[in-house]
Structures are given as structure tokens and as C-alpha cells.
Amino acid sequence: MLPYALLVMASDIAGAAFILPLIVLAAAGMSGAPSLARAWLLAVGSALGATLLAKLVVIPCGHLVPGLTLRSPSGHAAGATAVYLGLAVLVWRSRAMLALRALFVALMAGLCALVFVSRVALRAHTIEEVVLGAAIGAIAPLVLLRVPRSMPERPWRWLVLVPAILLLLAASELAYPVRYSPEGILTRFAKQWATDLGACGFGG
């Protein structure tokens, strides 16, 4: 089992406090290719939006799925898959050197794996919830696979700095932990709509 501090750090790099600024920074790094930046924001936004909708349904209704323990799809798994694997897809399809692209993809895949393991090990989610979150987050890399290959090289030189940025953010997180999670608000809202509509065993 990984040390607790490493599990927390691995989990935090997929939290809203990391993911949302990284999305903006990545888009800024693609400023030389506006169409690429738009595709990035659309793909990641779609994945995160789908995750939000899934949470609003699964939180009150997940207990109705037989044989599975579903309380809420993992937003961390969804965010990691959407952002890190999304970046991996874009860099892999760029004109950068093959070795650099392969290293970047491997690093992003490793980060995702760490996030998945951490969410289960920290008992924040079940395996089913992590798998569901990752499946929803996969919307982003799948959309980005359709981005044309002919992209300017300049954005990729910036994107390969993402691992260094993540390491710096992780180090600062250990020293000054800042954690924000909308899960509590989502849970209240999800149960409220189910109660109002008398759905999934609520309000009956």
C-alpha cells in the first residue's frame, strides 16, 4: 500500500483546486492555436458537465443498480481522465519527438492510475464509482482524438511543462493544503430534486 501522504497527494492532483486552474493554463498555452484551445475547452467541459449530471442522478438513484455499490461517480477519476489523458492525446498527436511524446503519455497515464488507486485506498469511492467516473471522463480524450493532426508546434512546447507544474503544485499542496469539493452541495441538491419528484425512493 502506498504511504498515506502519497495517496492524499495523488488524490489532490485531480481535485477541483488543481484541475480547474490546469484547464485554464493549458488553454492559455494553446493561444497560438485558437481552434485547438476551443476544442480542448469543449472536450473537457463536456466531460466535466457529464460528470456533474451523472452525480445528480447516481447520488439519489445509484442504490437501485443491482450488484453494484454506487453512491456517486468519482469526480476525481473523471477529472484526471478528462484532463491528463486529454493532454496526453493532444501531445501524442503533435509533431514533437516520438520519445518525448511517449514519455508524456506514460506520465499522464501514471498520474491517472495514481488518482484511481488513491480514491479507492482513501475509501472516498468504491471501485465501481472510480470506473464509472473514468468512463465519463474518457469523453474528453475521445473527442480530442478527432482533432486534426496538423497543429502548430509552439503549444506543445508549453504543454510538456505540465508535469513540472503538477510537481510544484503537489509540493505546495503538502505545505499549504487547500481542498475544495462541491460534493456536499451536489449531494444536497441531488437528494432535494429526488425528494421533490418522489424519485428513487425519496419523498415517498
Coordinates of N, CA and C in Angstrom, one line a residue:
M1 N 0.8 -1.2 0.0 CA 0.0 0.0 0.0 C 0.9 1.2 0.0
L2 N 0.5 2.2 -0.8 CA 1.2 3.5 -0.8 C 1.1 4.2 0.5
P3 N 2.1 5.0 0.8 CA 2.0 5.8 2.1 C 0.8 6.8 2.0
Y4 N 0.3 7.1 3.2 CA -1.0 7.9 3.2 C -0.7 9.2 2.6
A5 N 0.4 9.9 2.9 CA 0.7 11.2 2.3 C 0.7 11.2 0.8
L6 N 1.3 10.1 0.2 CA 1.3 10.0 -1.2 C -0.1 9.8 -1.8
L7 N -0.9 9.0 -1.1 CA -2.3 8.8 -1.5 C -3.1 10.1 -1.5
V8 N -2.9 10.9 -0.5 CA -3.6 12.2 -0.4 C -3.1 13.1 -1.5
M9 N -1.8 13.2 -1.8 CA -1.3 14.0 -2.8 C -1.8 13.5 -4.2
A10 N -1.8 12.2 -4.4 CA -2.3 11.7 -5.7 C -3.8 12.0 -5.9
S11 N -4.5 12.0 -4.8 CA -5.9 12.4 -4.9 C -6.1 13.8 -5.2
D12 N -5.3 14.7 -4.6 CA -5.4 16.1 -4.7 C -5.1 16.6 -6.1
I13 N -4.2 15.9 -6.8 CA -3.9 16.5 -8.2 C -5.0 16.3 -9.2
A14 N -6.1 15.6 -8.7 CA -7.3 15.5 -9.5 C -8.5 16.3 -8.9
G15 N -8.2 17.0 -7.8 CA -9.3 17.8 -7.2 C -9.6 19.1 -8.0
A16 N -10.7 19.7 -7.7 CA -11.1 20.9 -8.4 C -10.0 22.0 -8.3
A17 N -9.4 22.1 -7.1 CA -8.4 23.2 -6.9 C -7.2 23.0 -7.9
F18 N -6.9 21.8 -8.4 CA -5.8 21.6 -9.3 C -6.4 21.6 -10.7
I19 N -7.4 20.8 -11.0 CA -7.9 20.6 -12.3 C -8.4 21.8 -13.0
L20 N -9.2 22.6 -12.3 CA -9.8 23.8 -13.0 C -8.7 24.8 -13.4
P21 N -7.7 25.2 -12.5 CA -6.7 26.1 -13.0 C -5.8 25.5 -14.1
L22 N -5.6 24.2 -14.1 CA -4.8 23.5 -15.1 C -5.5 23.6 -16.4
I23 N -6.8 23.4 -16.4 CA -7.6 23.5 -17.7 C -7.4 24.9 -18.3
V24 N -7.4 25.9 -17.5 CA -7.3 27.3 -18.0 C -5.8 27.5 -18.5
L25 N -4.8 27.0 -17.7 CA -3.4 27.2 -18.1 C -3.2 26.5 -19.4
A26 N -3.7 25.3 -19.5 CA -3.5 24.6 -20.8 C -4.1 25.3 -22.0
A27 N -5.3 25.9 -21.8 CA -5.9 26.6 -22.9 C -5.1 27.9 -23.2
A28 N -4.5 28.5 -22.2 CA -3.7 29.7 -22.4 C -2.4 29.3 -23.2
G29 N -1.9 28.1 -22.9 CA -0.7 27.6 -23.6 C -1.0 27.3 -25.0
M30 N -2.3 27.1 -25.4 CA -2.7 26.9 -26.8 C -3.1 28.1 -27.5
S31 N -2.8 29.3 -26.9 CA -3.2 30.6 -27.5 C -2.8 30.7 -28.9
G32 N -1.7 30.1 -29.3 CA -1.2 30.2 -30.7 C -2.1 29.4 -31.7
A33 N -3.0 28.6 -31.1 CA -3.9 27.8 -32.0 C -5.3 27.9 -31.4
P34 N -6.0 28.9 -31.7 CA -7.3 29.2 -31.1 C -8.3 28.0 -31.3
S35 N -8.3 27.3 -32.5 CA -9.2 26.2 -32.7 C -8.8 25.1 -31.8
L36 N -7.6 24.9 -31.5 CA -7.2 23.8 -30.6 C -7.6 24.2 -29.2
A37 N -7.5 25.4 -28.8 CA -7.9 25.8 -27.4 C -9.4 25.6 -27.3
R38 N -10.2 26.0 -28.3 CA -11.6 25.8 -28.3 C -12.0 24.3 -28.2
A39 N -11.3 23.5 -29.0 CA -11.6 22.0 -28.9 C -11.3 21.5 -27.5
W40 N -10.2 21.9 -26.9 CA -9.8 21.5 -25.6 C -10.9 21.9 -24.6
L41 N -11.3 23.1 -24.6 CA -12.3 23.6 -23.6 C -13.6 22.9 -23.8
L42 N -14.0 22.6 -25.1 CA -15.2 21.9 -25.3 C -15.2 20.5 -24.9
A43 N -14.1 19.8 -25.2 CA -14.0 18.4 -24.8 C -14.0 18.2 -23.3
V44 N -13.1 19.0 -22.6 CA -13.0 18.9 -21.1 C -14.3 19.3 -20.5
G45 N -14.9 20.4 -21.0 CA -16.1 20.9 -20.4 C -17.2 19.9 -20.6
S46 N -17.3 19.3 -21.7 CA -18.3 18.2 -21.9 C -18.2 17.1 -20.9
A47 N -17.0 16.7 -20.7 CA -16.7 15.6 -19.8 C -17.1 15.9 -18.3
L48 N -16.7 17.1 -17.9 CA -17.0 17.6 -16.6 C -18.5 17.8 -16.4
G49 N -19.1 18.4 -17.4 CA -20.6 18.6 -17.4 C -21.3 17.3 -17.3
A50 N -20.9 16.3 -18.0 CA -21.5 14.9 -17.9 C -21.3 14.3 -16.6
T51 N -20.1 14.6 -16.0 CA -19.9 14.1 -14.6 C -20.8 14.7 -13.6
L52 N -21.0 16.0 -13.7 CA -22.0 16.7 -12.8 C -23.4 16.1 -13.0
L53 N -23.8 15.9 -14.2 CA -25.2 15.3 -14.4 C -25.2 13.9 -13.8
A54 N -24.2 13.1 -14.1 CA -24.2 11.7 -13.6 C -24.3 11.7 -12.0
K55 N -23.5 12.6 -11.4 CA -23.6 12.7 -9.9 C -25.0 13.0 -9.5
L56 N -25.7 13.9 -10.1 CA -27.0 14.3 -9.7 C -28.0 13.2 -9.9
V57 N -27.7 12.2 -10.7 CA -28.6 11.1 -10.9 C -28.2 9.9 -10.0
V58 N -26.9 9.7 -9.9 CA -26.4 8.5 -9.2 C -26.5 8.7 -7.7
I59 N -26.3 9.9 -7.2 CA -26.4 10.1 -5.7 C -27.7 9.6 -5.2
P60 N -28.8 10.0 -5.7 CA -30.1 9.6 -5.2 C -30.6 8.2 -5.7
C61 N -30.1 7.8 -6.9 CA -30.6 6.6 -7.5 C -29.6 5.5 -7.7
G62 N -28.4 5.7 -7.3 CA -27.4 4.6 -7.5 C -27.7 3.3 -6.8
H63 N -28.4 3.5 -5.7 CA -28.6 2.3 -4.9 C -29.6 1.3 -5.6
L64 N -30.2 1.8 -6.6 CA -31.2 0.9 -7.4 C -30.5 0.0 -8.4
V65 N -29.2 0.2 -8.6 CA -28.5 -0.6 -9.6 C -28.1 -1.9 -8.8
P66 N -28.6 -3.0 -9.3 CA -28.3 -4.3 -8.6 C -26.8 -4.7 -8.7
G67 N -26.3 -5.2 -7.6 CA -24.9 -5.8 -7.6 C -23.8 -4.9 -7.6
L68 N -24.1 -3.6 -7.6 CA -23.0 -2.6 -7.6 C -23.2 -1.6 -6.4
T69 N -22.1 -1.1 -5.9 CA -22.1 -0.1 -4.9 C -21.8 1.3 -5.5
L70 N -22.9 2.0 -5.8 CA -22.7 3.3 -6.5 C -23.4 4.4 -5.6
R71 N -22.6 5.2 -5.0 CA -23.1 6.3 -4.3 C -22.9 7.6 -5.1
S72 N -21.8 7.7 -5.8 CA -21.5 8.9 -6.6 C -20.3 8.6 -7.5
P73 N -20.4 8.8 -8.8 CA -19.3 8.6 -9.7 C -18.1 9.5 -9.2
S74 N -16.9 9.0 -9.3 CA -15.7 9.7 -8.8 C -15.4 10.9 -9.7
G75 N -15.6 12.1 -9.2 CA -15.2 13.3 -9.9 C -13.7 13.4 -10.2
H76 N -13.0 12.9 -9.2 CA -11.5 12.9 -9.3 C -11.1 12.0 -10.5
A77 N -11.7 10.8 -10.6 CA -11.3 9.9 -11.7 C -11.7 10.5 -13.0
A78 N -12.9 11.2 -13.0 CA -13.4 11.8 -14.3 C -12.5 12.9 -14.7
G79 N -12.1 13.8 -13.7 CA -11.3 14.9 -14.0 C -9.9 14.5 -14.5
A80 N -9.3 13.5 -13.8 CA -8.0 13.0 -14.2 C -8.0 12.5 -15.6
T81 N -9.0 11.7 -15.9 CA -9.1 11.1 -17.2 C -9.3 12.1 -18.3
A82 N -10.2 13.1 -18.0 CA -10.5 14.1 -19.0 C -9.3 15.0 -19.2
V83 N -8.7 15.5 -18.2 CA -7.6 16.5 -18.3 C -6.3 15.8 -18.7
Y84 N -5.8 14.9 -17.9 CA -4.5 14.3 -18.1 C -4.4 13.4 -19.4
L85 N -5.4 12.6 -19.5 CA -5.4 11.8 -20.8 C -5.8 12.6 -22.0
G86 N -6.6 13.7 -21.8 CA -6.9 14.6 -22.9 C -5.6 15.3 -23.3
L87 N -4.8 15.8 -22.4 CA -3.5 16.4 -22.8 C -2.6 15.3 -23.4
A88 N -2.6 14.1 -22.9 CA -1.8 13.0 -23.5 C -2.2 12.8 -25.0
V89 N -3.5 12.8 -25.3 CA -3.9 12.6 -26.6 C -3.4 13.7 -27.5
L90 N -3.5 15.0 -27.1 CA -3.1 16.1 -27.9 C -1.6 16.1 -28.1
V91 N -0.8 15.8 -27.1 CA 0.6 15.8 -27.2 C 1.1 14.6 -28.1
W92 N 0.4 13.4 -28.0 CA 0.7 12.3 -28.8 C 0.5 12.6 -30.3
R93 N -0.5 13.4 -30.6 CA -0.9 13.7 -32.0 C -0.1 14.9 -32.5
S94 N 0.8 15.4 -31.7 CA 1.5 16.6 -32.1 C 2.8 16.2 -32.9
R95 N 3.6 17.2 -33.3 CA 4.8 16.9 -34.1 C 6.0 16.8 -33.2
A96 N 5.9 16.7 -31.9 CA 7.0 16.6 -31.0 C 7.8 15.3 -31.3
M97 N 9.0 15.2 -30.8 CA 9.7 13.9 -30.9 C 9.0 12.8 -30.3
L98 N 9.1 11.6 -31.0 CA 8.4 10.4 -30.5 C 8.7 10.1 -29.1
A99 N 10.0 10.1 -28.7 CA 10.4 9.8 -27.3 C 9.7 10.7 -26.3
L100 N 9.7 12.0 -26.6 CA 9.1 13.0 -25.8 C 7.6 12.7 -25.6
R101 N 7.0 12.4 -26.8 CA 5.5 12.2 -26.7 C 5.2 10.9 -25.9
A102 N 6.0 9.9 -26.1 CA 5.8 8.6 -25.4 C 6.0 8.8 -23.9
L103 N 7.0 9.6 -23.5 CA 7.3 9.9 -22.1 C 6.1 10.7 -21.5
F104 N 5.6 11.7 -22.2 CA 4.5 12.5 -21.7 C 3.2 11.6 -21.5
V105 N 2.9 10.8 -22.5 CA 1.7 9.9 -22.4 C 1.9 9.0 -21.2
A106 N 3.0 8.4 -21.0 CA 3.3 7.5 -19.9 C 3.1 8.2 -18.6
L107 N 3.6 9.4 -18.5 CA 3.5 10.1 -17.2 C 2.0 10.5 -16.9
M108 N 1.3 10.9 -17.9 CA -0.1 11.2 -17.7 C -0.9 10.0 -17.4
A109 N -0.6 8.9 -18.0 CA -1.3 7.6 -17.7 C -1.0 7.2 -16.2
G110 N 0.2 7.4 -15.8 CA 0.6 7.1 -14.5 C -0.1 7.9 -13.5
L111 N -0.2 9.2 -13.8 CA -0.9 10.1 -12.9 C -2.4 9.7 -12.7
C112 N -3.0 9.3 -13.8 CA -4.4 8.8 -13.7 C -4.5 7.5 -12.9
A113 N -3.5 6.6 -13.1 CA -3.6 5.4 -12.3 C -3.4 5.7 -10.8
L114 N -2.5 6.6 -10.4 CA -2.4 7.0 -9.0 C -3.6 7.6 -8.5
V115 N -4.3 8.4 -9.2 CA -5.6 9.0 -8.8 C -6.6 7.9 -8.5
F116 N -6.7 7.0 -9.5 CA -7.7 5.9 -9.3 C -7.4 5.1 -8.0
V117 N -6.2 4.7 -7.9 CA -5.8 3.9 -6.7 C -6.1 4.7 -5.4
S118 N -5.7 6.0 -5.4 CA -5.9 6.8 -4.2 C -7.3 6.9 -3.8
R119 N -8.2 7.1 -4.7 CA -9.6 7.3 -4.3 C -10.2 6.1 -3.7
V120 N -9.8 4.9 -4.1 CA -10.2 3.6 -3.5 C -9.5 3.4 -2.2
A121 N -8.2 3.6 -2.2 CA -7.4 3.4 -0.9 C -7.8 4.3 0.2
L122 N -8.2 5.5 -0.2 CA -8.7 6.5 0.9 C -10.1 6.3 1.2
R123 N -10.8 5.3 0.6 CA -12.2 5.0 0.9 C -13.1 6.1 0.5
A124 N -12.7 6.9 -0.4 CA -13.5 8.0 -0.9 C -14.6 7.5 -1.9
H125 N -14.2 6.4 -2.6 CA -15.1 5.8 -3.6 C -14.8 4.3 -3.7
T126 N -15.8 3.6 -4.2 CA -15.7 2.2 -4.5 C -15.0 2.1 -5.9
I127 N -14.6 0.9 -6.2 CA -14.0 0.6 -7.5 C -15.0 0.9 -8.6
E128 N -16.3 0.6 -8.4 CA -17.3 0.8 -9.4 C -17.4 2.3 -9.6
E129 N -17.4 3.1 -8.6 CA -17.5 4.6 -8.7 C -16.3 5.2 -9.5
V130 N -15.2 4.6 -9.2 CA -14.0 5.1 -9.9 C -14.0 4.7 -11.4
V131 N -14.4 3.5 -11.7 CA -14.6 3.1 -13.1 C -15.6 3.9 -13.8
L132 N -16.7 4.2 -13.2 CA -17.8 5.0 -13.8 C -17.3 6.4 -14.0
G133 N -16.6 7.0 -13.1 CA -16.0 8.3 -13.2 C -15.0 8.4 -14.4
A134 N -14.1 7.4 -14.4 CA -13.1 7.4 -15.5 C -13.8 7.2 -16.9
A135 N -14.9 6.4 -16.9 CA -15.6 6.2 -18.2 C -16.2 7.5 -18.7
I136 N -16.8 8.3 -17.8 CA -17.4 9.5 -18.2 C -16.3 10.5 -18.6
G137 N -15.2 10.6 -17.8 CA -14.1 11.5 -18.2 C -13.5 11.2 -19.5
A138 N -13.6 9.9 -19.9 CA -13.0 9.5 -21.2 C -13.6 10.2 -22.4
I139 N -14.8 10.9 -22.2 CA -15.4 11.7 -23.2 C -14.4 12.7 -23.8
A140 N -13.6 13.3 -23.0 CA -12.6 14.3 -23.4 C -11.6 13.8 -24.4
P141 N -10.8 12.8 -23.9 CA -9.8 12.2 -24.9 C -10.4 11.7 -26.1
L142 N -11.6 11.1 -26.0 CA -12.2 10.5 -27.2 C -12.5 11.6 -28.2
V143 N -13.0 12.7 -27.7 CA -13.3 13.9 -28.6 C -12.1 14.5 -29.2
L144 N -11.0 14.6 -28.3 CA -9.8 15.2 -28.8 C -9.0 14.3 -29.8
L145 N -9.4 13.0 -29.9 CA -8.8 12.1 -30.9 C -9.2 12.6 -32.3
R146 N -10.3 13.4 -32.4 CA -10.7 13.8 -33.7 C -10.1 15.1 -34.1
V147 N -9.3 15.7 -33.2 CA -8.6 17.0 -33.6 C -7.6 16.7 -34.7
P148 N -7.6 17.6 -35.7 CA -6.6 17.3 -36.8 C -5.2 17.3 -36.3
R149 N -4.4 16.5 -37.0 CA -3.0 16.3 -36.6 C -2.2 17.6 -36.9
S150 N -2.5 18.3 -37.9 CA -1.7 19.4 -38.3 C -1.9 20.6 -37.4
M151 N -1.1 20.6 -36.3 CA -1.2 21.7 -35.3 C 0.2 22.4 -35.2
P152 N 0.2 23.7 -34.8 CA 1.4 24.4 -34.6 C 2.2 23.8 -33.5
E153 N 3.5 23.9 -33.6 CA 4.4 23.2 -32.6 C 4.4 24.0 -31.3
R154 N 4.3 25.3 -31.3 CA 4.6 26.1 -30.2 C 3.7 25.7 -28.9
P155 N 2.4 25.4 -29.1 CA 1.7 25.0 -27.9 C 2.2 23.8 -27.2
W156 N 2.8 22.8 -28.0 CA 3.3 21.6 -27.4 C 4.5 21.8 -26.5
R157 N 5.3 22.8 -26.9 CA 6.5 23.1 -26.0 C 6.0 23.6 -24.6
W158 N 4.9 24.2 -24.6 CA 4.4 24.7 -23.3 C 3.7 23.5 -22.6
L159 N 3.0 22.7 -23.3 CA 2.3 21.6 -22.6 C 3.2 20.6 -21.9
V160 N 4.4 20.4 -22.5 CA 5.3 19.4 -21.8 C 5.8 19.9 -20.5
L161 N 5.5 21.2 -20.1 CA 5.9 21.7 -18.8 C 4.8 21.3 -17.8
V162 N 3.7 20.7 -18.2 CA 2.6 20.4 -17.3 C 3.1 19.4 -16.1
P163 N 3.9 18.4 -16.4 CA 4.4 17.6 -15.3 C 5.2 18.4 -14.3
A164 N 6.0 19.3 -14.7 CA 6.7 20.1 -13.7 C 5.8 21.0 -12.9
I165 N 4.8 21.5 -13.6 CA 3.8 22.4 -12.9 C 3.0 21.5 -11.8
L166 N 2.7 20.3 -12.2 CA 2.0 19.4 -11.3 C 2.8 19.1 -10.0
L167 N 4.1 18.9 -10.3 CA 5.0 18.6 -9.1 C 5.1 19.8 -8.2
L168 N 5.2 21.0 -8.8 CA 5.2 22.2 -7.9 C 3.9 22.4 -7.2
L169 N 2.8 22.1 -7.8 CA 1.5 22.2 -7.2 C 1.4 21.2 -6.1
A170 N 1.9 20.0 -6.3 CA 1.8 19.0 -5.3 C 2.6 19.3 -4.1
A171 N 3.8 19.9 -4.3 CA 4.7 20.3 -3.2 C 4.0 21.4 -2.4
S172 N 3.4 22.3 -3.1 CA 2.8 23.4 -2.3 C 1.5 22.9 -1.6
E173 N 0.9 21.9 -2.2 CA -0.3 21.3 -1.5 C 0.1 20.6 -0.2
L174 N 1.2 20.0 -0.2 CA 1.7 19.4 1.1 C 2.0 20.4 2.1
A175 N 2.5 21.6 1.7 CA 2.8 22.6 2.7 C 1.6 23.4 3.1
Y176 N 0.8 23.7 2.1 CA -0.4 24.6 2.3 C -1.6 23.9 1.7
P177 N -2.1 22.9 2.4 CA -3.3 22.1 1.8 C -4.5 23.0 1.7
V178 N -5.0 23.1 0.4 CA -6.2 23.8 0.1 C -7.1 22.8 -0.6
R179 N -8.2 22.4 0.0 CA -9.1 21.4 -0.6 C -10.5 21.9 -0.7
Y180 N -11.0 21.9 -1.9 CA -12.4 22.3 -2.2 C -13.1 21.2 -2.9
S181 N -14.3 20.8 -2.4 CA -15.1 19.8 -3.0 C -16.5 20.2 -3.0
P182 N -17.1 20.2 -4.2 CA -18.6 20.6 -4.3 C -19.5 19.4 -3.9
E183 N -18.9 18.3 -3.5 CA -19.7 17.1 -3.3 C -20.9 17.3 -2.3
G184 N -20.6 18.0 -1.2 CA -21.7 18.3 -0.3 C -22.9 19.0 -0.9
I185 N -22.6 20.1 -1.6 CA -23.6 20.8 -2.3 C -24.4 20.0 -3.3
L186 N -23.6 19.2 -4.1 CA -24.2 18.3 -5.1 C -25.1 17.3 -4.4
T187 N -24.7 16.7 -3.3 CA -25.5 15.7 -2.6 C -26.8 16.3 -2.1
R188 N -26.8 17.5 -1.5 CA -28.0 18.1 -1.1 C -28.9 18.4 -2.2
F189 N -28.4 18.9 -3.3 CA -29.2 19.2 -4.5 C -29.8 18.0 -5.1
A190 N -29.0 16.9 -5.2 CA -29.5 15.7 -5.9 C -30.6 15.1 -5.0
K191 N -30.4 15.0 -3.7 CA -31.5 14.4 -2.9 C -32.7 15.3 -2.9
Q192 N -32.5 16.6 -3.0 CA -33.7 17.5 -3.0 C -34.5 17.3 -4.2
W193 N -33.9 17.2 -5.4 CA -34.7 17.0 -6.6 C -35.4 15.7 -6.6
A194 N -34.7 14.6 -6.1 CA -35.3 13.3 -6.0 C -36.5 13.3 -5.0
T195 N -36.4 14.1 -3.9 CA -37.5 14.2 -3.0 C -38.6 15.0 -3.6
D196 N -38.4 16.1 -4.3 CA -39.4 16.9 -4.9 C -40.2 16.1 -5.9
L197 N -39.5 15.2 -6.6 CA -40.2 14.4 -7.7 C -40.7 13.1 -7.2
G198 N -40.3 12.7 -6.0 CA -40.6 11.4 -5.4 C -40.0 10.3 -6.2
A199 N -38.7 10.5 -6.6 CA -38.0 9.6 -7.4 C -37.0 8.7 -6.6
C200 N -36.7 7.5 -7.1 CA -35.7 6.7 -6.5 C -35.9 6.4 -5.0
G201 N -37.1 6.4 -4.6 CA -37.4 6.0 -3.2 C -37.4 7.2 -2.2
F202 N -37.2 8.4 -2.8 CA -37.2 9.6 -1.9 C -38.6 10.3 -2.0
G203 N -39.0 10.9 -0.9 CA -40.2 11.6 -0.8 C -41.5 10.8 -0.8
G204 N -41.3 9.4 -0.7 CA -42.4 8.6 -0.7 C -43.1 8.4 0.6

